[in-house]
Amino acid sequence: MISNQPPPEKMMFQLTLRRRGISDQAVLRTMEEVPRELFVEASDRDGAYRDSALPIACGQTISQPFVVAYMTEQLQLQKSHRVLEIGTGSGYQAAVLSKLAREVLTVERYRKLADTARARLEKLGCHNVEVMLGDGLDLPANIGPFDRIIVTAAVEQIPQNLIDRLELGGILIAPVGPHQGVQTLTRLIRGDRGIERKELVEVRFVPALPGVAREL
Ligand code: SAH
């Protein structure tokens, strides 16, 4: 029998995201479209649609799908938006963002991860993503402003120089807390009367570290 239905592991993937509370249809569709198996290590392909973080090169991790979907939903993306991501990692979150926004600039401190992610994203046709090697916590002043900023590595505090790059009405989301242990996903909105801050859910991210990594 010929069927148009997605394979069972992708159906489970969607079900898990919905069950955990993701309801934005555009986000759910995008999570279905982006092939996560191409962003994990070859030996982890079979488990690519389980709801767990997985190791990638340079001792880093690709985030858990629920957390990617949740952060994306919280950003309330529109097709006109310019987005900044700190922490390219595998490039998976950037691919998800690229389908829902106009332009994505994603910054990574490991050259190897930046190069691999860039090649992957090009191959997948995500032409509106630019991958930059650099320290996302210390960007040159001429970069920005952005409608949305997403930090995908743990910060003890949200750097003021990132907040300053938010457009009016802009949203920033970041895991805030100690480098080892649990962080609180925190959302800032720049409104007419200043910054509105909301703490969302607990998460575990690898730490944001200063400078471009010396290793390749
Ligand atoms: N968003 C990624 C997962 C992020 S893992 C994905 O979808 O796969 C966190 C990443 O942040 C790691 O690759 C780490 O090297 C990077 N990182 C940590 N500190 C950074 C900094 N100061 N600037 C840029 N990238 C940083």
CSV table of C-alpha atoms and ligand atoms in Angstrom, one decimal:
chain,number,residue,atom,x,y,z
A,1,MET,CA,0.0,0.0,0.0
A,2,ILE,CA,1.3,3.4,-0.9
A,3,SER,CA,0.9,5.9,1.9
A,4,ASN,CA,1.6,9.7,2.1
A,5,GLN,CA,1.9,9.5,5.9
A,6,PRO,CA,5.3,10.3,7.4
A,7,PRO,CA,7.3,7.4,8.8
A,8,PRO,CA,6.3,6.3,12.3
A,9,GLU,CA,9.2,7.9,14.1
A,10,LYS,CA,8.3,11.3,12.7
A,11,MET,CA,4.6,10.8,13.7
A,12,MET,CA,5.8,10.0,17.2
A,13,PHE,CA,8.0,13.1,17.1
A,14,GLN,CA,5.1,15.4,16.3
A,15,LEU,CA,2.9,13.7,18.9
A,16,THR,CA,5.5,14.2,21.6
A,17,LEU,CA,5.9,17.9,20.7
A,18,ARG,CA,2.1,18.4,20.8
A,19,ARG,CA,1.7,16.5,24.0
A,20,ARG,CA,4.3,18.6,25.6
A,21,GLY,CA,2.4,21.7,24.7
A,22,ILE,CA,3.7,23.0,21.4
A,23,SER,CA,0.6,24.3,19.5
A,24,ASP,CA,1.9,26.8,16.9
A,25,GLN,CA,1.1,25.1,13.6
A,26,ALA,CA,3.9,26.8,11.7
A,27,VAL,CA,6.4,25.6,14.3
A,28,LEU,CA,5.1,22.1,14.3
A,29,ARG,CA,5.2,22.0,10.4
A,30,THR,CA,8.8,23.3,10.4
A,31,MET,CA,9.9,20.7,13.0
A,32,GLU,CA,8.5,18.1,10.7
A,33,GLU,CA,10.2,19.5,7.6
A,34,VAL,CA,13.7,19.9,8.9
A,35,PRO,CA,15.6,16.6,8.7
A,36,ARG,CA,17.1,16.3,12.2
A,37,GLU,CA,18.9,13.1,11.2
A,38,LEU,CA,21.2,15.2,9.0
A,39,PHE,CA,22.3,17.3,12.0
A,40,VAL,CA,23.4,14.5,14.3
A,41,GLU,CA,26.4,12.2,14.2
A,42,ALA,CA,26.0,9.4,11.7
A,43,SER,CA,26.0,6.8,14.6
A,44,ASP,CA,23.0,8.6,16.2
A,45,ARG,CA,20.8,8.8,13.0
A,46,ASP,CA,18.4,6.1,14.3
A,47,GLY,CA,17.7,8.1,17.4
A,48,ALA,CA,17.4,11.5,15.7
A,49,TYR,CA,13.6,11.7,16.3
A,50,ARG,CA,13.7,10.8,19.9
A,51,ASP,CA,13.1,13.8,22.2
A,52,SER,CA,16.6,14.0,23.6
A,53,ALA,CA,19.8,16.2,23.2
A,54,LEU,CA,22.7,14.4,21.5
A,55,PRO,CA,26.4,14.9,21.4
A,56,ILE,CA,28.0,16.6,18.4
A,57,ALA,CA,31.7,17.5,17.7
A,58,CYS,CA,33.8,19.7,20.0
A,59,GLY,CA,32.1,18.3,23.1
A,60,GLN,CA,28.9,20.2,22.4
A,61,THR,CA,25.3,19.1,22.0
A,62,ILE,CA,22.4,19.5,19.6
A,63,SER,CA,19.4,20.6,21.7
A,64,GLN,CA,16.4,18.4,22.6
A,65,PRO,CA,13.7,18.8,19.9
A,66,PHE,CA,11.1,20.0,22.5
A,67,VAL,CA,13.4,22.8,23.6
A,68,VAL,CA,14.1,23.8,20.0
A,69,ALA,CA,10.3,23.9,19.3
A,70,TYR,CA,9.5,25.7,22.6
A,71,MET,CA,12.1,28.4,22.1
A,72,THR,CA,11.0,28.9,18.5
A,73,GLU,CA,7.4,29.2,19.6
A,74,GLN,CA,8.3,31.7,22.3
A,75,LEU,CA,10.0,33.9,19.6
A,76,GLN,CA,6.7,34.4,17.8
A,77,LEU,CA,8.5,34.7,14.5
A,78,GLN,CA,7.2,36.5,11.4
A,79,LYS,CA,8.5,36.2,7.9
A,80,SER,CA,9.9,39.8,8.0
A,81,HIS,CA,12.2,39.1,11.0
A,82,ARG,CA,15.9,39.3,11.2
A,83,VAL,CA,17.1,36.8,13.8
A,84,LEU,CA,20.4,36.4,15.7
A,85,GLU,CA,21.4,33.1,17.2
A,86,ILE,CA,24.3,32.7,19.5
A,87,GLY,CA,25.6,29.1,19.5
A,88,THR,CA,25.2,27.5,16.0
A,89,GLY,CA,26.3,24.0,17.2
A,90,SER,CA,24.9,21.6,14.6
A,91,GLY,CA,22.9,24.3,12.8
A,92,TYR,CA,19.6,22.6,13.5
A,93,GLN,CA,18.0,25.4,15.4
A,94,ALA,CA,19.2,27.8,12.7
A,95,ALA,CA,17.5,25.7,10.0
A,96,VAL,CA,14.3,25.8,12.0
A,97,LEU,CA,14.5,29.6,12.3
A,98,SER,CA,15.4,30.0,8.6
A,99,LYS,CA,12.0,28.6,7.6
A,100,LEU,CA,10.0,31.1,9.7
A,101,ALA,CA,12.0,34.3,9.4
A,102,ARG,CA,13.6,36.5,6.7
A,103,GLU,CA,17.2,36.3,7.7
A,104,VAL,CA,19.2,34.4,10.3
A,105,LEU,CA,22.7,35.3,11.5
A,106,THR,CA,24.1,32.5,13.7
A,107,VAL,CA,27.4,32.8,15.6
A,108,GLU,CA,29.6,29.9,16.7
A,109,ARG,CA,33.0,29.9,18.5
A,110,TYR,CA,34.3,26.6,17.1
A,111,ARG,CA,35.5,26.8,13.5
A,112,LYS,CA,34.8,23.1,12.9
A,113,LEU,CA,31.1,23.4,14.0
A,114,ALA,CA,30.6,26.6,12.1
A,115,ASP,CA,32.1,25.1,8.9
A,116,THR,CA,30.1,21.9,9.2
A,117,ALA,CA,26.8,23.8,9.9
A,118,ARG,CA,27.4,26.2,7.0
A,119,ALA,CA,27.9,23.3,4.5
A,120,ARG,CA,24.8,21.5,5.8
A,121,LEU,CA,22.6,24.5,5.7
A,122,GLU,CA,23.7,25.3,2.2
A,123,LYS,CA,23.0,21.8,1.0
A,124,LEU,CA,19.5,21.9,2.5
A,125,GLY,CA,18.8,25.2,0.7
A,126,CYS,CA,18.7,27.4,3.8
A,127,HIS,CA,20.1,30.3,1.8
A,128,ASN,CA,18.9,33.0,4.3
A,129,VAL,CA,21.2,31.8,7.0
A,130,GLU,CA,24.7,33.3,7.5
A,131,VAL,CA,27.0,31.3,9.8
A,132,MET,CA,29.7,33.4,11.4
A,133,LEU,CA,32.8,32.3,13.4
A,134,GLY,CA,33.0,34.5,16.4
A,135,ASP,CA,32.2,35.2,20.1
A,136,GLY,CA,28.5,35.8,20.3
A,137,LEU,CA,29.0,37.5,23.7
A,138,ASP,CA,31.3,40.1,22.2
A,139,LEU,CA,30.0,41.0,18.8
A,140,PRO,CA,31.2,44.1,16.8
A,141,ALA,CA,29.0,47.1,17.4
A,142,ASN,CA,27.9,47.3,13.8
A,143,ILE,CA,26.1,43.9,13.9
A,144,GLY,CA,22.3,44.3,14.4
A,145,PRO,CA,19.7,45.4,15.4
A,146,PHE,CA,17.6,42.3,15.3
A,147,ASP,CA,13.9,41.6,15.7
A,148,ARG,CA,14.7,38.4,17.6
A,149,ILE,CA,17.7,37.0,19.5
A,150,ILE,CA,18.1,33.5,20.7
A,151,VAL,CA,20.9,32.3,22.8
A,152,THR,CA,21.4,28.6,22.8
A,153,ALA,CA,24.2,28.3,25.4
A,154,ALA,CA,23.9,29.0,29.1
A,155,VAL,CA,24.7,32.5,30.3
A,156,GLU,CA,24.9,33.6,34.0
A,157,GLN,CA,23.4,36.9,33.0
A,158,ILE,CA,22.0,38.2,29.7
A,159,PRO,CA,24.7,40.4,28.3
A,160,GLN,CA,23.6,44.1,28.0
A,161,ASN,CA,25.3,44.3,24.6
A,162,LEU,CA,22.8,41.7,23.3
A,163,ILE,CA,19.8,43.5,24.8
A,164,ASP,CA,21.0,46.7,23.2
A,165,ARG,CA,20.7,45.0,19.7
A,166,LEU,CA,17.0,44.3,20.1
A,167,GLU,CA,14.6,46.3,18.0
A,168,LEU,CA,11.5,47.9,19.7
A,169,GLY,CA,9.0,45.1,20.1
A,170,GLY,CA,11.9,42.6,19.8
A,171,ILE,CA,12.1,39.4,21.8
A,172,LEU,CA,15.3,37.8,23.2
A,173,ILE,CA,15.3,34.3,24.8
A,174,ALA,CA,18.2,32.7,26.7
A,175,PRO,CA,19.0,30.0,29.2
A,176,VAL,CA,20.1,31.9,32.3
A,177,GLY,CA,21.8,30.3,35.2
A,178,PRO,CA,24.9,28.5,36.4
A,179,HIS,CA,27.1,26.9,33.8
A,180,GLN,CA,26.9,23.5,35.4
A,181,GLY,CA,23.4,22.5,36.2
A,182,VAL,CA,19.9,23.8,35.6
A,183,GLN,CA,19.2,27.2,33.9
A,184,THR,CA,15.9,29.1,33.5
A,185,LEU,CA,14.8,29.9,30.0
A,186,THR,CA,14.2,33.6,30.2
A,187,ARG,CA,12.4,35.8,27.7
A,188,LEU,CA,12.9,39.6,27.4
A,189,ILE,CA,10.6,41.8,25.3
A,190,ARG,CA,11.6,45.4,24.5
A,191,GLY,CA,8.5,47.4,24.8
A,192,ASP,CA,7.7,51.2,24.8
A,193,ARG,CA,8.3,51.3,28.5
A,194,GLY,CA,11.4,49.3,28.7
A,195,ILE,CA,12.3,45.6,29.0
A,196,GLU,CA,9.7,43.1,30.2
A,197,ARG,CA,11.2,39.9,31.7
A,198,LYS,CA,9.6,36.5,32.1
A,199,GLU,CA,11.0,33.3,33.4
A,200,LEU,CA,9.7,30.3,31.4
A,201,VAL,CA,10.9,26.7,32.0
A,202,GLU,CA,14.0,25.0,33.4
A,203,VAL,CA,16.5,23.8,30.8
A,204,ARG,CA,20.1,22.4,30.6
A,205,PHE,CA,22.4,23.9,28.1
A,206,VAL,CA,26.2,23.7,27.6
A,207,PRO,CA,27.9,26.9,28.8
A,208,ALA,CA,28.5,30.0,26.7
A,209,LEU,CA,32.3,30.6,26.8
A,210,PRO,CA,34.2,33.7,25.9
A,211,GLY,CA,36.3,34.1,22.8
A,212,VAL,CA,36.7,32.0,19.6
A,213,ALA,CA,37.9,28.5,20.5
A,214,ARG,CA,41.5,27.8,20.0
A,215,GLU,CA,40.9,24.2,18.9
A,216,LEU,CA,39.7,23.6,15.4
B,1,SAH,N1,21.7,25.6,18.6
B,1,SAH,C1,22.6,24.4,18.5
B,1,SAH,C2,22.9,23.8,19.9
B,1,SAH,C3,23.7,24.7,20.7
B,1,SAH,S1,25.0,24.0,21.7
B,1,SAH,C4,21.9,23.4,17.6
B,1,SAH,O1,20.8,23.6,17.1
B,1,SAH,O2,22.6,22.4,17.4
B,1,SAH,C5,25.7,25.5,22.2
B,1,SAH,C6,26.7,26.0,21.2
B,1,SAH,O3,27.1,27.3,21.6
B,1,SAH,C7,28.0,25.2,21.1
B,1,SAH,O4,28.3,24.8,19.8
B,1,SAH,C8,29.1,26.2,21.6
B,1,SAH,O5,30.3,26.0,21.0
B,1,SAH,C9,28.5,27.5,21.3
B,1,SAH,N2,29.0,28.7,22.0
B,1,SAH,C10,29.3,28.7,23.4
B,1,SAH,N3,29.7,29.9,23.7
B,1,SAH,C11,29.6,30.7,22.6
B,1,SAH,C12,30.0,32.1,22.3
B,1,SAH,N4,30.4,32.9,23.2
B,1,SAH,N5,29.8,32.5,21.0
B,1,SAH,C13,29.3,31.6,20.0
B,1,SAH,N6,29.0,30.4,20.2
B,1,SAH,C14,29.2,29.9,21.5
